[in-house]
mmCIF file of C-alpha atoms in Angstrom:
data_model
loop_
_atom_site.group_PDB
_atom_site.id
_atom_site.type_symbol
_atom_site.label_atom_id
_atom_site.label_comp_id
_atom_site.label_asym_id
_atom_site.label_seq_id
_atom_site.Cartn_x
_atom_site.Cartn_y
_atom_site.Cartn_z
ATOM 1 C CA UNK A 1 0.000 0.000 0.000
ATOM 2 C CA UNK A 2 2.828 2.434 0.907
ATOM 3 C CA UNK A 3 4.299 2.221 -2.915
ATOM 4 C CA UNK A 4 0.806 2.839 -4.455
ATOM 5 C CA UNK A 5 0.994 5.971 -2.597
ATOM 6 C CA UNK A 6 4.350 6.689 -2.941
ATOM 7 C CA UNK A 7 3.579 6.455 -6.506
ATOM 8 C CA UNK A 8 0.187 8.102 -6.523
ATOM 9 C CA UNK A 9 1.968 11.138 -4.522
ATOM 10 C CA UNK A 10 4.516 11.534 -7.895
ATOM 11 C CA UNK A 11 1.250 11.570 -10.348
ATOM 12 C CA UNK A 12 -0.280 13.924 -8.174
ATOM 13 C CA UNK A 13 3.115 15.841 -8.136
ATOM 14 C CA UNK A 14 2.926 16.077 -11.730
ATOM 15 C CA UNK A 15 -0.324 17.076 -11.997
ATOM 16 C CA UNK A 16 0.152 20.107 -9.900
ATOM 17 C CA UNK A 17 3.180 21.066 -11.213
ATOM 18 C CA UNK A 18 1.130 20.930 -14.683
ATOM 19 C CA UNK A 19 -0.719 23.630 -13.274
ATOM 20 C CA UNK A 20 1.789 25.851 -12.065
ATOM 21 C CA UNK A 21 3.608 25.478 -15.183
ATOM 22 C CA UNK A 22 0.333 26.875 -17.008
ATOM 23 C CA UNK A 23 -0.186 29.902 -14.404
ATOM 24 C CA UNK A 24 3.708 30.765 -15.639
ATOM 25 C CA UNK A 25 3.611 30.193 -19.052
ATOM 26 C CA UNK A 26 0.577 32.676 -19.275
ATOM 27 C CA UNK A 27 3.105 35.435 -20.333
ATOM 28 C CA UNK A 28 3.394 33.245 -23.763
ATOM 29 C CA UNK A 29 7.266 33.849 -23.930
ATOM 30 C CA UNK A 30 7.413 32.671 -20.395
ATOM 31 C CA UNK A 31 7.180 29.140 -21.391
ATOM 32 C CA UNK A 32 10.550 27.837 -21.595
ATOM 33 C CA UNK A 33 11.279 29.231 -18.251
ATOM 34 C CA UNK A 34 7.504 27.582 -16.767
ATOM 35 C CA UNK A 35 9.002 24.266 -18.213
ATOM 36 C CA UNK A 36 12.665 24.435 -16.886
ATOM 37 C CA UNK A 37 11.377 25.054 -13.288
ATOM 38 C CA UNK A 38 8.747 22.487 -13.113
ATOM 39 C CA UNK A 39 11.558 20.173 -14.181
ATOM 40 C CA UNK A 40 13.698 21.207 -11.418
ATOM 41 C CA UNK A 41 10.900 21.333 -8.530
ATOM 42 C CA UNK A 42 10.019 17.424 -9.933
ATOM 43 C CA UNK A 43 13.392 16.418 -9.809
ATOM 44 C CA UNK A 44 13.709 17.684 -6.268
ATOM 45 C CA UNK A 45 10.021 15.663 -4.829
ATOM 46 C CA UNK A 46 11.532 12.783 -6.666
ATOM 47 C CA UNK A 47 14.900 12.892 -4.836
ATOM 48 C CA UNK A 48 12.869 13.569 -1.803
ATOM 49 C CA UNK A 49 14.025 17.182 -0.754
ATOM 50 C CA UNK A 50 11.925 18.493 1.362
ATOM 51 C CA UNK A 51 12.075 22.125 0.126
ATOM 52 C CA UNK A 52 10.292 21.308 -3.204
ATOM 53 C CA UNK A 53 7.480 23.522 -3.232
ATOM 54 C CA UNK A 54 5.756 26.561 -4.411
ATOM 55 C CA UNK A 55 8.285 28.972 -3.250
ATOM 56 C CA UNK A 56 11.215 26.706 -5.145
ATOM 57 C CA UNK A 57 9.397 26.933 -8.013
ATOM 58 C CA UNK A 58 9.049 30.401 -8.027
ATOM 59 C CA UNK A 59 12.673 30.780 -7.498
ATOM 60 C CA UNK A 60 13.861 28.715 -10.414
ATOM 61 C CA UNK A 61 11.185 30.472 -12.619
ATOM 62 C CA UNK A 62 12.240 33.881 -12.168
ATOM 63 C CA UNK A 63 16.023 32.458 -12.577
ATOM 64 C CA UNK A 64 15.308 30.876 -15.669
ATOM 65 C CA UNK A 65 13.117 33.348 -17.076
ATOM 66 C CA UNK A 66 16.065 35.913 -17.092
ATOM 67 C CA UNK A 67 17.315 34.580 -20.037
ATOM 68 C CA UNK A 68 14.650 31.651 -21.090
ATOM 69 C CA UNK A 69 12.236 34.589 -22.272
ATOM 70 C CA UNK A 70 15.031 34.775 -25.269
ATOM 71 C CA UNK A 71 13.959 30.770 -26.119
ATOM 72 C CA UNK A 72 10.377 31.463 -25.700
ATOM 73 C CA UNK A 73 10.376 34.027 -28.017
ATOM 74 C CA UNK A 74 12.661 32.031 -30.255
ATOM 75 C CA UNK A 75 9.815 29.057 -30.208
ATOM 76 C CA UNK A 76 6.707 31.595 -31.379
ATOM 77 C CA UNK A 77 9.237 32.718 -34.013
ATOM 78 C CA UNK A 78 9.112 28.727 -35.537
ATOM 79 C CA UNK A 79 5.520 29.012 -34.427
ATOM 80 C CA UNK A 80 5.018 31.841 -37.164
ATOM 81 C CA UNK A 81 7.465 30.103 -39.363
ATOM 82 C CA UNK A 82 5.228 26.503 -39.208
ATOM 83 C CA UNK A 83 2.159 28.833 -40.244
ATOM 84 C CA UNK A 84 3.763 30.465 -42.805
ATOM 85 C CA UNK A 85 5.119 27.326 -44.187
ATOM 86 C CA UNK A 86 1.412 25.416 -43.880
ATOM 87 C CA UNK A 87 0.048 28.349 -45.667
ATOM 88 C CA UNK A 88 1.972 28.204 -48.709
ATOM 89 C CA UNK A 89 1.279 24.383 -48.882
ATOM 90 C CA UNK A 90 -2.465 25.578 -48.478
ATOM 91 C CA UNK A 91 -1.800 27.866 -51.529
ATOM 92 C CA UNK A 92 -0.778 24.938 -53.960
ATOM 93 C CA UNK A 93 2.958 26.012 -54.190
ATOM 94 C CA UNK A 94 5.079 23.008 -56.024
ATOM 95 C CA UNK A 95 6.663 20.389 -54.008
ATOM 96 C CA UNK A 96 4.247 22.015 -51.122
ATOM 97 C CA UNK A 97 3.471 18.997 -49.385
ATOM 98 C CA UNK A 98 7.024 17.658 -49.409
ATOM 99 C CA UNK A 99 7.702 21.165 -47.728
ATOM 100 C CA UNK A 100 5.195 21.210 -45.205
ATOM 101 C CA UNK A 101 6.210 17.310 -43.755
ATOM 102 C CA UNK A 102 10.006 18.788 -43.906
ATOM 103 C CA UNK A 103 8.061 21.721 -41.682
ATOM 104 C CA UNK A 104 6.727 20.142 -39.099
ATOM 105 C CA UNK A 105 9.059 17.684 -38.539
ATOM 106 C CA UNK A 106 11.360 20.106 -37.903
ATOM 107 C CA UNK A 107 9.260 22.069 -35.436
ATOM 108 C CA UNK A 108 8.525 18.531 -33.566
ATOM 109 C CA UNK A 109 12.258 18.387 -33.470
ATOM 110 C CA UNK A 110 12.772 22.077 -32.291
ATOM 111 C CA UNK A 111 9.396 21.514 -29.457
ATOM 112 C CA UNK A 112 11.475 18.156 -28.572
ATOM 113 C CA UNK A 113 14.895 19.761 -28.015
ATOM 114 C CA UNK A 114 13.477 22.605 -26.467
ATOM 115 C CA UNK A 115 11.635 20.217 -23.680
ATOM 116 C CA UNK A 116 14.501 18.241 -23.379
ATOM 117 C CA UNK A 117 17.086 21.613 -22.474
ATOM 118 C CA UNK A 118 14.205 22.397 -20.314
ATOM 119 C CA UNK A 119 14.414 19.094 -18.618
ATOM 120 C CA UNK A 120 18.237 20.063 -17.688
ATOM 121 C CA UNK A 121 18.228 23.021 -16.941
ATOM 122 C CA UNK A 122 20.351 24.392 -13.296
ATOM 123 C CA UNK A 123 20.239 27.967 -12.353
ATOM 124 C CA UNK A 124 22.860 29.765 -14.024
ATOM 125 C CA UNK A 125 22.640 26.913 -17.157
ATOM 126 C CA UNK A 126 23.434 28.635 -20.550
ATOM 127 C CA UNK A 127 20.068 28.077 -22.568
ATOM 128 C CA UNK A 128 22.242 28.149 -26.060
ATOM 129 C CA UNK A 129 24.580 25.574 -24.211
ATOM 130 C CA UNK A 130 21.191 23.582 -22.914
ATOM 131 C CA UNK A 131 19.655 23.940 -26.664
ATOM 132 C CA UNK A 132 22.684 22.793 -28.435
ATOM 133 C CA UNK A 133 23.452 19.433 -26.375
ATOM 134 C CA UNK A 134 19.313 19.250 -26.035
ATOM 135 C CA UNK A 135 19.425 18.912 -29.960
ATOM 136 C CA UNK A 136 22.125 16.372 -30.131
ATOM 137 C CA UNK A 137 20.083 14.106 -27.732
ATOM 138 C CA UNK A 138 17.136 15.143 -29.423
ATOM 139 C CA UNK A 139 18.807 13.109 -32.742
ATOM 140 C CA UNK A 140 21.138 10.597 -30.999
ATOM 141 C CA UNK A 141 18.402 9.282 -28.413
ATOM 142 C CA UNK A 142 15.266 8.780 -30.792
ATOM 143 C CA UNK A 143 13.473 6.211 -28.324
ATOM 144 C CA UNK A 144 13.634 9.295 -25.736
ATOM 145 C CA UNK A 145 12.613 11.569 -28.487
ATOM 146 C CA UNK A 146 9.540 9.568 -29.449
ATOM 147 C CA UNK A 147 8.291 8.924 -25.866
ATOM 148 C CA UNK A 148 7.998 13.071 -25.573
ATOM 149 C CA UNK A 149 6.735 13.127 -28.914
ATOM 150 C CA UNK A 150 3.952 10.720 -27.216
ATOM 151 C CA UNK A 151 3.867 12.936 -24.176
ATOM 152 C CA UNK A 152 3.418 15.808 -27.040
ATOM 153 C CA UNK A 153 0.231 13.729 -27.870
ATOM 154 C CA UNK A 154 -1.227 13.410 -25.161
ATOM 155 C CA UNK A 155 -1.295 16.975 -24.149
ATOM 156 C CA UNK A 156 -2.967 17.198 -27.371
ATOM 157 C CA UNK A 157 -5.870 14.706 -27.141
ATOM 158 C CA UNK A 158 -6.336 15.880 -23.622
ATOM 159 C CA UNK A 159 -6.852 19.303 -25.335
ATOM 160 C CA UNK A 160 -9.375 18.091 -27.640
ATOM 161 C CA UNK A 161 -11.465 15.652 -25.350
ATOM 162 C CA UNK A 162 -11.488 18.193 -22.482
ATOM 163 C CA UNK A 163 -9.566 21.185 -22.683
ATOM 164 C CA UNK A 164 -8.901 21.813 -18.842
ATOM 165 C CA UNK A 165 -6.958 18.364 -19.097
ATOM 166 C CA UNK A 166 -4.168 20.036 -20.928
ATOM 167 C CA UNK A 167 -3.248 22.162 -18.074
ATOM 168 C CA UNK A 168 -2.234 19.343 -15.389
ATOM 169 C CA UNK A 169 -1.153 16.699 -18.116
ATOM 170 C CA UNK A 170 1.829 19.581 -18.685
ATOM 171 C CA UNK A 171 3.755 18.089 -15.767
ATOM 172 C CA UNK A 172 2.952 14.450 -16.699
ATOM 173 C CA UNK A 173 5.180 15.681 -20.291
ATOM 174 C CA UNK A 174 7.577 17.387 -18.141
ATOM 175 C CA UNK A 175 7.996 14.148 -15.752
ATOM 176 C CA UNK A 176 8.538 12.143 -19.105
ATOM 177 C CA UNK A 177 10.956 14.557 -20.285
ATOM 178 C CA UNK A 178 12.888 14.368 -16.988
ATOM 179 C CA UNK A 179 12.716 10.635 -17.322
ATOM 180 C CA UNK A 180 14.198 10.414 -20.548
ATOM 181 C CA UNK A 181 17.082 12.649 -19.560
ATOM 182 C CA UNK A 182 18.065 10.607 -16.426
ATOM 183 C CA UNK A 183 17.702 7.666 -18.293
ATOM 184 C CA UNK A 184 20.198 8.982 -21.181
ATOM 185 C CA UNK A 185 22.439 10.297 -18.528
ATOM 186 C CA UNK A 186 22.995 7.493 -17.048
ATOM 187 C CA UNK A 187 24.132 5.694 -20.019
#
């Protein structure tokens, strides 16, 4: 009984750190930062530190915003980009739909990387430094890459059955994203 709610406690973890990740991502460049410190407080409850709460989180937000606002503006930039590429597929333009798979697989690429530098982020981390070894991973560790790209999913399904849903399952994608970086780490 005690690991069910050992376990349950983690899932519950994640689902509130979903949350908080929402309130601070509500500044739309804000995200990368939201992401890297829900990362850090879920690393901390699963290491058992007692000091992983609300205030920590705060803490590592505003630390990681001071330069993650940079990567969150970066990520509407490709955001634009994707919608400008889609709508020139839309408009019939040769070789359009060979263009528009190239498209988004590249942002799913550039959403995966960025999650996974978010994942490893430490106060006082370089985010070009996290990006650029994030990207690496993001090729040389596919299985890792295609569990976010699940986690990616469902965040999205969540969305469309019930949109509320998206807002807790955040930290459930950041957990995974965590995961996968631990478990590349330690090869």
């Amino acid at each position: 009984m005690a690991r069910f709610q050992e376990r349950f406690g983690v899932f519950a973890e994640c689902l509130l750190t979903g949350v908080w990740i929402a309130i601070a991502s509500l500044p739309l460049v804000t995200w990368p930062a939201a992401l890297a410190a829900g990362a850090r407080h879920l690393r901390r409850h699963l290491t058992g530190e007692q000091s992983a709460g609300w205030r920590e989180f705060a803490a590592d937000f505003r630390s990681a915003a001071r330069r993650g606002w940079v990567v969150g503006l970066a990520g509407w930039a490709a955001v634009w980009l994707l919608w400008l590429d889609l709508a020139a597929v839309r408009a019939g333009l040769p070789g359009g739909p060979l263009v528009g798979t190239v498209g988004i697989l590249a942002f799913i690429g550039c959403a995966v990387a960025g999650l996974r530098a978010a994942a490893g982020w430490e106060p006082g981390a370089s985010w070009r430094a996290l990006l650029g070894a994030a990207g690496r991973r993001t090729v040389l560790d596919p299985a890792g890459s295609l569990l976010i790209v699940g986690g990616f999913a469902v965040v999205a399904a969540s969305a469309w059955f019930v949109a509320p849903l998206a807002v807790p399952v955040l930290g459930a994608v950041t957990a995974a994203a965590v995961a996968v970086e631990q478990r590349y780490a330690s090869r």
